[in-house]
């Protein structure tokens, strides 16, 4: 008898839809149906019970092929790589649970590694802006129940967060927003006329890379000062029109995405967006929110800020202190500058997402991928360790894009023998302690003493 | 003044972090004691003598100590960090954080410097003959009280984010500057002798910027009020005087709002 599981969280995007209904076969091995999810979320559940899942770690052989090894051997290999490296980099965590992230932070601290998450190539610039300028934000529930003006700036939820508009921003009827879509004004600001822009009441076409200038113009007119006839490709009349709508809102939320975080200026674009949000609070209530990508990419920011003091790009190579400075301690910069000598790719695909030059630099050293799936990173790794898929096979806490924690469920059993990220990192931590005790080495002298293991790819 | 000469005699596999190459750390030490000072390569602590030959001797105090660093220092970070007095001369290109958080004394780099040189600077003089990377004289991440004093002179071009959150002191750039100069500035002076790309003085509250060349994308929040004659860095010229950032908050002094001032050579 197939089993219907309700209120399941979706392990795809930062919207973290928690209203999925998943039907699984009676042996708990196969997903039969997924209700309420978008096409991408649906696919993640279907993929879990697809053919060809990896169920054992695979070690690269001298002839270039992979050979299956046991988890014990994989854990030992990973521990020795971490001990030997002068500055290992542990990166990823877009798609795992907070329990796994906390365990990885323990390993990074013990190994003197740099610990970084996908925010480094995504919303990391938001963190920098938030450090500098605060974060007048809210929860998605507040937006749903109160907001009558919504701004999407440099983000395209129609494609990246498929149910964001229907669950929280444009269409839902909330406590003070009973008219739903009809009671809301939607403003989309983007260089491209995106599918999100199609549902907007006002579309503002900003010149690419000049968002900062446009924010500056908005702030200037909001303070009652004059601006030139055209700023960043936008006419003064339209800037004045939008500024009036912003000032007259009852409650507004600015949702922004990679258009701000990854065009020229990065953190400064977000910074001035925050300044504008603050300015608007002189008139009415305005809030701002980062459109975080993966379902738990807000997680490492929360968990590591709590355990190490920093949300990402955390250099723990000095053991007694953590240090963070993106530009130096950020993964791509470390790779491009040849500043690390071992790489752990965890729950992400650096092979696909990093610049090819960065990948080439990282490939000079041991590269270990920890991920349930075969991906570009797993195919160029020296070691690939499969783990259970969080939200499908492994339960745990995840943080939604508005930093609200949600308990995710297990709906399937993982393939026989496959362990979770948390268990894997706990075992690596344990193994590092054992090796250090056996060989009588202190952590900082490990590399100098030359813990003797030769690694494929060296 | 006594001189210690350090010569880098082999290249590290990663990068060396040498925050103790300062007159403060060297003063009163023998060459053997200096060679025993610990530097870092990743998580390893290594005696300075493993990578550098140490010649000459240090003075009794930082003020009486000069350090000359020879050899190719492109992979050496943090020289002169937090120094309070004395002198450092670096003969080659050098990596990040040169003169970071420095409080006094002089650093002279004869080549280029990478990013974050002079961040969080409080005093002293940092001279770089070549180009510098990003974040010259900027505030460290999350710090809203940036450069407080001192002088930075860059001979060539700089990257972006120069003088973010600057509060005091002077930065002179011989060449061009990329985007973001004195963003969030609350004081101090930045002089760009070449061109600036854009976002000059964004979110700036107080302070001064001089641009001798052109600004490719001037911000809408700056308003021209007059043309004035000024003597800047020994050059007498006409400058268009702008006030701003009109989108940012501005304190009042004697009932009048205080603005940041941008001067662009007319």
XYZ file of C-alpha atoms in Angstrom:
724
model
C 0.000 0.000 0.000
C 1.669 3.272 -1.102
C 2.168 5.799 1.665
C 1.149 9.462 1.388
C 3.359 11.870 3.349
C 2.083 15.414 3.846
C 3.762 18.732 4.680
C 7.067 17.708 3.114
C 9.725 20.398 2.576
C 11.217 20.798 -0.883
C 15.009 20.525 -1.280
C 15.313 22.815 -4.266
C 15.249 26.600 -3.892
C 15.310 29.133 -1.069
C 11.523 29.403 -0.980
C 11.519 26.067 0.903
C 7.917 25.121 0.014
C 6.778 22.980 2.927
C 3.359 21.966 1.572
C 4.444 19.087 -0.673
C 2.570 15.789 -0.594
C 4.773 12.853 -1.556
C 3.500 9.369 -2.290
C 6.090 6.598 -1.868
C 5.945 2.884 -2.613
C 5.213 0.600 0.339
C 8.853 -0.586 0.552
C 9.939 3.048 0.999
C 12.254 2.818 -2.031
C 10.479 4.714 -4.769
C 8.727 8.072 -5.122
C 5.454 7.533 -6.989
C 3.993 11.019 -6.982
C 4.870 14.531 -5.820
C 2.054 17.060 -5.436
C 2.335 20.862 -5.166
C 6.036 21.020 -6.133
C 7.367 22.947 -9.134
C 8.904 21.000 -12.008
C 12.403 21.247 -10.546
C 11.399 20.217 -7.016
C 9.470 17.297 -8.462
C 12.557 16.160 -10.365
C 14.711 16.094 -7.209
C 12.320 13.609 -5.575
C 12.053 11.495 -8.740
C 15.839 11.478 -9.129
C 16.296 9.879 -5.693
C 14.696 6.659 -6.849
C 16.228 6.683 -10.320
C 18.676 4.115 -11.678
C 22.429 4.583 -11.427
C 22.756 6.068 -7.928
C 26.218 5.674 -6.454
C 26.214 3.758 -3.188
C 29.924 3.383 -2.430
C 32.818 5.890 -2.330
C 34.955 5.824 -5.465
C 38.725 6.405 -5.496
C 40.596 7.510 -8.612
C 43.171 4.935 -9.737
C 46.511 5.597 -11.464
C 44.935 4.590 -14.802
C 42.279 7.299 -14.363
C 39.339 5.019 -13.578
C 37.299 4.961 -10.369
C 37.399 1.994 -8.011
C 34.768 1.392 -5.317
C 36.154 1.537 -1.789
C 34.587 1.271 1.664
C 33.427 4.268 3.700
C 36.204 3.509 6.226
C 38.847 3.766 3.519
C 37.285 6.959 2.170
C 37.167 8.533 5.625
C 40.821 7.629 6.194
C 41.837 9.108 2.835
C 39.929 12.335 3.524
C 41.409 12.651 7.020
C 44.952 12.213 5.705
C 44.429 14.790 2.951
C 43.266 17.285 5.586
C 46.188 16.580 7.893
C 48.783 16.811 5.154
C 47.516 19.952 3.438
C 48.941 23.279 4.549
C 45.692 25.046 3.735
C 42.753 22.861 2.696
C 39.546 24.446 1.397
C 36.146 22.978 2.285
C 33.508 24.527 0.034
C 29.874 24.000 -0.861
C 26.923 23.218 1.433
C 24.225 24.654 -0.808
C 22.342 21.397 -0.569
C 22.742 19.805 2.817
C 21.255 20.233 6.277
C 22.468 22.325 9.200
C 23.543 19.215 11.111
C 25.997 18.407 8.280
C 27.221 22.015 8.230
C 27.929 22.016 11.960
C 29.882 18.754 11.658
C 31.868 20.160 8.720
C 32.744 23.251 10.763
C 34.192 20.987 13.462
C 36.335 19.239 10.844
C 37.482 22.547 9.333
C 38.516 23.869 12.731
C 40.446 20.721 13.563
C 42.133 20.610 10.153
C 42.981 24.321 9.998
C 40.978 24.662 6.810
C 39.212 27.468 5.050
C 35.474 26.888 5.311
C 33.314 28.464 2.657
C 29.852 28.033 1.227
C 28.160 28.722 -2.089
C 27.305 32.255 -0.914
C 30.915 32.942 -1.902
C 29.842 32.834 -5.558
C 26.263 33.947 -4.887
C 24.850 36.149 -2.093
C 28.168 36.602 -0.267
C 28.145 40.215 -1.364
C 24.858 40.557 0.542
C 26.624 39.519 3.729
C 29.249 42.207 3.194
C 26.557 44.825 2.671
C 24.669 43.600 5.735
C 27.865 43.844 7.836
C 28.316 47.422 6.674
C 24.762 48.657 6.646
C 22.338 46.407 8.543
C 19.418 44.368 7.230
C 15.923 45.844 7.558
C 14.239 42.600 6.569
C 11.116 40.611 7.430
C 9.777 37.106 7.007
C 8.018 35.915 3.873
C 4.858 35.593 5.974
C 4.903 39.336 6.666
C 5.255 40.064 2.969
C 2.361 37.738 2.148
C 0.065 39.188 4.806
C 0.998 42.873 4.589
C 2.798 43.932 1.417
C 0.962 45.994 -1.183
C 4.049 46.963 -3.194
C 6.635 44.391 -4.304
C 9.913 45.178 -6.042
C 11.935 42.489 -7.762
C 15.324 44.004 -8.533
C 17.825 41.955 -10.536
C 16.023 38.718 -9.778
C 13.853 36.478 -11.876
C 11.761 34.213 -9.624
C 9.646 32.999 -12.565
C 12.644 30.812 -13.369
C 14.834 30.660 -10.281
C 12.225 30.479 -7.493
C 9.160 29.145 -9.339
C 6.632 29.327 -6.465
C 7.913 32.518 -4.798
C 5.368 34.756 -6.505
C 2.403 32.471 -5.874
C 3.191 31.611 -2.251
C 4.461 34.903 -0.852
C 4.679 37.979 -3.010
C 2.277 38.637 -5.888
C -0.701 36.307 -5.895
C -1.556 35.038 -2.380
C -4.362 36.542 -0.301
C -3.088 37.317 3.175
C -4.496 38.781 6.387
C -4.295 42.418 5.252
C -4.019 41.596 1.563
C -7.366 39.974 0.879
C -7.482 41.120 -2.728
C -4.371 39.150 -3.626
C -2.833 40.159 -6.937
C -5.425 42.906 -7.520
C -4.407 44.745 -4.367
C -0.691 44.742 -5.127
C 1.624 46.851 -7.266
C 4.513 44.910 -8.784
C 7.667 46.693 -9.932
C 10.403 44.778 -11.749
C 13.790 46.408 -12.308
C 16.086 44.459 -14.595
C 18.189 45.024 -17.728
C 16.318 42.095 -19.352
C 12.594 41.887 -19.939
C 12.263 38.647 -17.988
C 9.263 36.388 -17.467
C 8.911 38.005 -14.038
C 8.762 41.414 -15.747
C 5.735 40.152 -17.735
C 3.610 40.109 -14.560
C 4.824 43.530 -13.408
C 2.708 46.691 -13.321
C 5.837 48.726 -13.940
C 8.976 47.504 -15.643
C 12.118 49.628 -15.310
C 14.906 48.779 -17.719
C 18.132 49.717 -15.988
C 21.378 49.729 -17.947
C 23.462 46.716 -17.076
C 25.972 47.443 -14.318
C 24.421 50.787 -13.376
C 22.056 49.686 -10.614
C 24.047 51.672 -8.080
C 23.514 54.870 -10.047
C 19.768 54.185 -10.263
C 19.537 53.560 -6.503
C 21.434 56.791 -6.001
C 18.881 58.590 -8.183
C 15.949 57.081 -6.228
C 17.512 58.099 -2.926
C 18.165 61.601 -4.227
C 14.576 62.179 -5.374
C 13.173 60.559 -2.220
C 15.055 63.282 -0.310
C 13.464 65.885 -2.548
C 16.587 66.775 -4.538
C 16.799 67.029 -8.304
C 18.441 64.523 -10.674
C 19.534 64.580 -14.337
C 16.946 63.850 -17.073
C 18.167 60.287 -17.478
C 20.013 57.999 -15.070
C 21.259 54.500 -15.910
C 19.118 54.502 -19.042
C 15.937 55.344 -17.103
C 14.001 58.577 -17.704
C 13.565 61.009 -14.815
C 9.747 60.830 -15.151
C 9.758 57.089 -14.519
C 12.131 57.425 -11.570
C 9.813 60.037 -10.023
C 6.751 57.859 -10.727
C 8.273 54.782 -9.075
C 9.596 56.829 -6.135
C 6.052 58.081 -5.456
C 4.676 54.516 -5.473
C 7.415 53.411 -3.075
C 6.685 56.294 -0.688
C 2.931 55.728 -0.748
C 3.016 51.972 -0.086
C 1.486 50.621 3.119
C 4.109 47.910 3.331
C 6.736 47.066 0.731
C 9.399 44.451 0.173
C 12.375 44.641 -2.188
C 13.474 41.198 -3.340
C 16.865 41.284 -5.022
C 19.029 38.674 -6.660
C 22.195 38.127 -8.637
C 21.554 41.236 -10.725
C 22.825 43.228 -7.751
C 25.184 40.683 -6.205
C 27.070 39.897 -9.379
C 27.207 43.047 -11.426
C 29.908 45.696 -10.941
C 30.164 46.867 -7.365
C 28.466 43.789 -5.894
C 28.139 44.453 -2.162
C 27.793 48.182 -2.798
C 24.702 47.588 -4.936
C 23.120 45.705 -2.053
C 24.457 48.254 0.422
C 22.754 51.174 -1.313
C 19.559 49.097 -1.685
C 19.607 48.732 2.096
C 20.203 52.488 2.450
C 17.202 53.152 0.213
C 15.057 50.776 2.265
C 16.064 52.688 5.383
C 15.243 56.017 3.694
C 11.788 54.762 2.723
C 11.055 53.933 6.345
C 10.878 57.687 6.946
C 7.623 57.534 4.960
C 6.167 54.054 5.440
C 7.221 50.468 6.181
C 9.733 48.953 3.771
C 11.760 45.767 3.999
C 14.395 44.071 1.857
C 15.227 40.424 1.294
C 17.911 38.479 -0.540
C 16.536 35.865 -2.951
C 18.737 33.091 -1.593
C 19.246 30.326 -4.129
C 19.341 26.858 -2.607
C 16.902 25.590 -0.012
C 19.489 25.700 2.772
C 22.099 28.164 1.594
C 20.959 30.484 4.376
C 21.870 27.601 6.724
C 25.674 27.855 6.735
C 25.415 31.607 7.256
C 23.395 30.994 10.394
C 25.189 27.892 11.672
C 28.741 29.108 11.079
C 28.097 32.632 12.279
C 26.968 30.964 15.466
C 29.893 28.526 15.732
C 32.798 30.579 14.285
C 31.575 34.178 14.237
C 31.489 34.452 10.435
C 28.990 33.273 7.843
C 31.353 32.350 4.982
C 34.965 32.578 3.702
C 36.209 31.535 7.143
C 39.962 31.031 7.313
C 40.658 28.805 10.314
C 44.256 27.985 9.355
C 45.536 29.902 12.396
C 43.589 27.636 14.766
C 43.252 30.091 17.633
C 41.326 32.607 15.570
C 38.966 32.626 12.631
C 39.416 35.291 9.983
C 37.270 36.373 7.096
C 37.992 38.662 4.190
C 36.379 37.855 0.850
C 38.809 38.810 -1.881
C 41.446 36.882 0.013
C 39.699 34.051 1.853
C 36.945 33.468 -0.722
C 37.082 30.176 -2.591
C 37.512 31.436 -6.142
C 40.192 33.928 -5.098
C 42.036 31.278 -3.112
C 41.930 28.975 -6.119
C 42.935 31.604 -8.666
C 45.848 32.705 -6.493
C 47.012 29.126 -5.826
C 46.556 29.621 -2.131
C 45.113 26.257 -1.123
C 46.484 22.749 -1.517
C 43.457 20.482 -1.055
C 39.821 20.900 -2.016
C 36.609 19.440 -0.619
C 33.531 20.010 -2.784
C 30.499 19.337 -0.570
C 26.898 19.314 -1.777
C 27.585 21.562 -4.755
C 29.327 21.403 -8.105
C 32.437 23.578 -8.207
C 33.412 21.791 -11.409
C 30.444 23.404 -13.117
C 30.229 26.720 -11.245
C 33.812 27.893 -10.767
C 35.770 29.660 -13.491
C 37.727 27.089 -15.458
C 41.048 28.660 -14.393
C 40.095 28.228 -10.739
C 39.215 24.579 -11.384
C 42.577 24.051 -13.097
C 44.432 25.464 -10.092
C 42.446 23.337 -7.649
C 43.042 20.226 -9.742
C 46.787 20.416 -8.999
C 45.952 19.142 -5.529
C 43.759 16.404 -3.997
C 40.080 17.059 -4.823
C 37.361 15.257 -2.863
C 33.686 15.499 -3.766
C 30.984 14.723 -1.210
C 27.651 14.648 -3.014
C 24.790 12.199 -3.630
C 24.986 12.716 -7.376
C 27.322 12.332 -10.273
C 28.241 15.863 -11.319
C 31.125 17.588 -13.085
C 33.026 17.885 -9.794
C 32.583 14.197 -8.980
C 33.919 13.269 -12.405
C 37.214 15.134 -11.975
C 37.711 14.244 -8.290
C 40.307 12.003 -6.755
C 37.663 10.709 -4.386
C 33.871 10.839 -4.623
C 31.926 10.030 -1.443
C 28.165 9.618 -1.929
C 25.796 10.703 0.834
C 22.027 10.630 1.304
C 19.902 13.345 -0.330
C 18.790 15.810 2.345
C 15.043 16.418 2.331
C 14.423 13.107 0.594
C 16.528 10.475 2.353
C 17.968 12.457 5.244
C 15.895 14.680 7.568
C 17.222 17.854 9.152
C 16.966 21.571 9.778
C 17.166 23.997 6.874
C 16.927 27.798 6.818
C 14.580 29.425 4.339
C 15.651 32.588 2.469
C 14.185 34.729 5.275
C 16.245 32.825 7.879
C 13.251 30.906 9.226
C 14.299 27.368 10.243
C 12.200 24.493 8.916
C 12.410 20.820 9.845
C 12.766 18.719 6.689
C 11.598 15.133 6.526
C 12.828 11.828 5.275
C 10.458 10.263 2.744
C 12.681 7.508 1.301
C 15.374 5.252 2.664
C 18.827 6.026 1.248
C 20.506 3.319 -0.880
C 21.879 0.555 1.366
C 24.925 1.646 3.325
C 24.879 5.303 2.211
C 25.412 7.656 5.163
C 24.519 11.312 5.809
C 26.829 14.340 5.490
C 26.701 14.693 9.259
C 27.817 11.127 9.950
C 30.528 11.391 7.301
C 32.029 14.578 8.762
C 31.797 13.200 12.311
C 33.736 10.136 11.160
C 36.367 12.250 9.382
C 36.744 14.331 12.561
C 37.174 11.170 14.601
C 39.690 9.739 12.135
C 41.829 12.902 12.183
C 42.040 12.594 15.984
C 43.010 8.916 15.719
C 45.724 9.512 13.106
C 47.178 12.392 15.092
C 47.239 10.273 18.226
C 48.822 7.304 16.384
C 51.514 9.345 14.735
C 52.040 11.680 17.679
C 51.778 14.797 15.591
C 50.455 18.184 16.457
C 48.197 19.793 13.935
C 50.410 22.687 12.943
C 53.471 20.516 12.466
C 51.615 17.876 10.465
C 52.544 19.185 7.076
C 56.122 19.887 8.127
C 56.478 16.375 9.486
C 55.228 15.115 6.141
C 52.514 12.634 7.023
C 53.410 10.057 4.477
C 50.639 9.218 2.146
C 50.890 9.694 -1.555
C 47.821 10.928 -3.292
C 46.653 10.315 -6.755
C 46.850 13.472 -8.775
C 49.904 14.868 -7.013
C 68.985 54.440 12.396
C 70.107 50.808 12.025
C 69.161 48.620 9.075
C 68.105 44.971 8.917
C 68.134 43.471 5.434
C 65.896 40.479 4.789
C 66.369 38.575 1.550
C 63.760 36.060 0.478
C 65.811 33.120 -0.690
C 63.129 30.624 -1.703
C 59.496 30.841 -2.804
C 56.730 29.363 -0.642
C 54.366 26.779 -2.083
C 51.388 28.865 -0.930
C 51.814 32.374 0.529
C 53.797 33.667 3.503
C 51.992 35.720 6.109
C 54.535 37.944 7.802
C 52.697 40.275 10.155
C 55.785 40.420 12.339
C 58.045 41.961 9.721
C 57.756 45.325 11.448
C 60.212 47.618 13.208
C 58.113 47.017 16.330
C 58.784 43.262 16.296
C 62.438 43.627 15.241
C 63.579 46.408 17.606
C 66.108 45.338 20.208
C 66.553 41.871 18.680
C 69.728 40.230 17.386
C 69.753 38.796 13.834
C 69.416 35.308 15.347
C 66.384 36.371 17.340
C 64.881 37.983 14.235
C 65.446 34.767 12.264
C 63.506 32.922 14.963
C 60.389 35.121 14.614
C 57.500 32.974 13.439
C 55.770 33.484 10.120
C 52.939 31.437 8.618
C 52.426 29.413 5.471
C 48.844 28.152 5.667
C 48.470 26.391 9.010
C 52.216 25.926 9.469
C 54.316 28.165 11.690
C 57.833 28.567 10.342
C 60.848 30.559 11.607
C 61.458 33.613 9.438
C 65.032 32.396 8.907
C 63.777 29.423 6.885
C 62.738 31.724 4.073
C 64.781 34.884 4.605
C 68.450 35.563 5.212
C 68.825 38.169 7.927
C 71.680 40.678 7.759
C 72.500 43.850 9.664
C 71.057 44.726 12.992
C 67.970 46.292 14.471
C 67.897 49.505 16.477
C 66.966 49.640 20.124
C 63.531 51.068 19.386
C 61.140 50.821 16.416
C 61.932 54.435 15.504
C 65.619 53.553 15.094
C 64.939 50.462 12.978
C 64.839 50.268 9.191
C 63.968 47.015 7.414
C 64.884 46.391 3.784
C 63.114 43.425 2.210
C 64.826 42.096 -0.906
C 64.001 39.197 -3.192
C 60.749 38.533 -5.030
C 57.999 39.153 -2.459
C 54.983 38.608 -4.755
C 53.840 35.810 -2.450
C 54.415 37.608 0.849
C 51.526 39.169 2.751
C 51.054 41.498 5.675
C 54.474 43.181 5.857
C 54.335 46.221 8.124
C 50.962 45.361 9.569
C 50.137 47.520 12.601
C 53.609 49.118 12.644
C 53.920 52.209 14.782
C 57.285 53.665 13.807
C 60.525 53.157 11.857
C 60.893 52.369 8.178
C 60.358 49.480 5.767
C 61.570 49.366 2.164
C 60.325 46.545 -0.076
C 62.405 46.220 -3.211
C 59.956 44.185 -5.304
C 56.234 43.616 -5.913
C 54.432 42.502 -2.817
C 51.167 40.783 -1.921
C 48.192 41.816 0.214
C 47.721 43.912 3.365
C 50.930 45.959 3.134
C 50.706 48.585 5.852
C 47.345 47.322 7.020
C 46.227 48.978 10.254
C 49.536 50.915 10.384
C 49.823 53.652 12.987
C 53.128 55.333 12.193
C 56.463 55.124 10.371
C 57.047 54.737 6.636
C 56.669 51.898 4.138
C 58.060 52.252 0.626
C 57.198 49.554 -1.943
C 59.305 49.881 -5.078
C 57.016 47.670 -7.167
C 53.273 46.949 -7.198
C 51.152 45.986 -4.218
C 48.146 43.668 -4.238
C 44.786 44.417 -2.597
C 44.000 45.694 0.906
C 47.134 47.833 1.303
C 46.735 50.425 4.037
C 43.342 49.122 5.179
C 42.243 50.481 8.535
C 45.229 52.876 8.500
C 45.593 55.279 11.409
C 48.869 57.083 10.721
C 52.248 57.016 9.016
C 53.089 57.013 5.337
C 52.649 54.242 2.763
C 54.274 54.816 -0.624
C 53.776 52.412 -3.520
C 55.679 53.254 -6.681
C 53.668 50.965 -8.963
C 50.006 49.974 -9.083
C 47.895 48.837 -6.154
C 44.983 46.414 -6.108
C 41.534 46.864 -4.625
C 40.520 48.305 -1.245
C 43.414 50.773 -0.921
C 42.975 52.542 2.434
C 39.518 51.026 2.814
C 37.867 49.867 6.024
C 38.113 46.188 6.938
C 34.917 44.195 6.287
C 32.061 45.249 8.502
C 33.984 48.186 10.003
C 32.178 51.480 9.557
C 35.067 53.562 10.888
C 37.635 53.459 8.090
C 41.023 55.093 7.549
C 41.618 57.607 10.337
C 44.895 59.256 9.373
C 48.214 59.000 7.577
C 49.097 59.297 3.914
C 48.980 56.720 1.119
C 50.680 57.541 -2.176
C 50.168 55.181 -5.125
C 52.296 55.928 -8.192
C 50.152 53.985 -10.669
C 46.548 52.830 -10.923
C 44.282 51.357 -8.285
C 41.438 48.863 -8.406
C 38.003 49.411 -6.927
C 36.786 50.264 -3.417
C 39.418 52.879 -2.641
C 38.948 54.598 0.737
C 35.636 52.963 1.667
C 34.356 54.487 4.943
C 37.319 56.919 5.028
C 37.295 59.097 8.134
C 40.562 60.983 7.835
C 43.996 61.007 6.216
C 44.958 61.440 2.573
C 45.231 59.080 -0.393
C 46.957 60.254 -3.571
C 46.623 58.117 -6.698
C 49.023 58.928 -9.511
C 47.069 57.048 -12.185
C 43.485 55.965 -12.744
C 40.977 54.570 -10.255
C 38.334 51.913 -10.880
C 34.800 52.182 -9.436
C 33.919 53.220 -5.869
C 36.009 55.961 -4.312
C 35.269 57.078 -0.737
C 32.009 55.142 -0.606
C 30.338 55.863 2.767
C 33.117 58.425 3.388
C 32.892 60.529 6.531
C 36.054 62.599 6.088
C 39.573 62.505 4.665
C 40.816 63.399 1.196
C 41.330 61.307 -1.935
C 43.178 62.777 -4.922
C 43.021 60.953 -8.265
C 45.472 62.391 -10.786
C 44.158 60.272 -13.639
C 40.594 59.287 -14.507
C 37.937 57.727 -12.298
C 35.560 55.167 -13.706
C 32.461 55.836 -11.637
C 30.587 55.756 -8.353
C 32.814 58.510 -7.008
C 31.597 59.501 -3.535
C 28.536 57.242 -3.409
C 26.743 57.355 -0.010
C 29.364 59.898 1.078
C 28.553 62.101 4.042
C 31.659 64.267 4.478
C 35.189 64.547 3.074
C 36.831 65.609 -0.175
C 37.698 64.019 -3.502
C 39.764 65.618 -6.280
C 39.796 64.149 -9.782
C 42.278 65.616 -12.281
C 40.970 63.612 -15.225
C 37.393 62.660 -16.045
C 34.671 60.638 -14.333
C 33.179 58.190 -16.823
C 29.868 57.750 -14.954
C 29.218 60.586 -12.492
C 26.569 59.891 -9.861
C 23.223 61.708 -10.037
C 23.490 62.546 -6.327
C 26.247 65.146 -6.894
C 25.307 68.719 -7.807
C 27.664 71.302 -9.306
C 27.641 74.555 -7.365
C 30.610 76.548 -8.638
C 33.994 76.549 -10.356
C 36.907 77.311 -8.072
C 40.656 77.779 -8.280
C 42.550 75.319 -6.108
C 46.152 74.373 -5.385
C 46.193 70.583 -5.129
C 49.410 68.607 -4.783
C 51.374 71.561 -6.084
C 49.121 72.006 -9.120
C 47.154 75.250 -9.447
C 44.006 74.660 -11.511
C 40.306 75.380 -12.002
C 38.000 72.745 -10.558
C 34.254 72.206 -10.911
C 32.968 71.937 -7.369
C 30.155 69.452 -6.661
C 28.378 68.731 -3.385
C 26.796 65.430 -2.444
C 25.866 62.678 -2.023
C 22.446 64.342 -1.960
C 20.842 60.919 -1.553
C 22.672 60.360 1.735
C 22.038 61.706 5.240
C 23.982 64.859 6.146
C 24.695 66.280 9.577
C 24.184 69.961 10.306
C 26.769 72.420 11.543
C 25.602 75.856 12.747
C 22.244 75.167 11.132
C 23.731 74.382 7.720
C 23.977 70.870 6.235
C 27.509 69.526 5.825
C 28.164 67.899 2.437
C 30.968 65.915 0.865
C 32.900 67.857 -1.757
C 33.947 66.579 -5.155
C 36.299 68.647 -7.305
C 36.762 67.689 -10.937
C 39.380 69.580 -12.956
C 37.525 71.936 -15.296
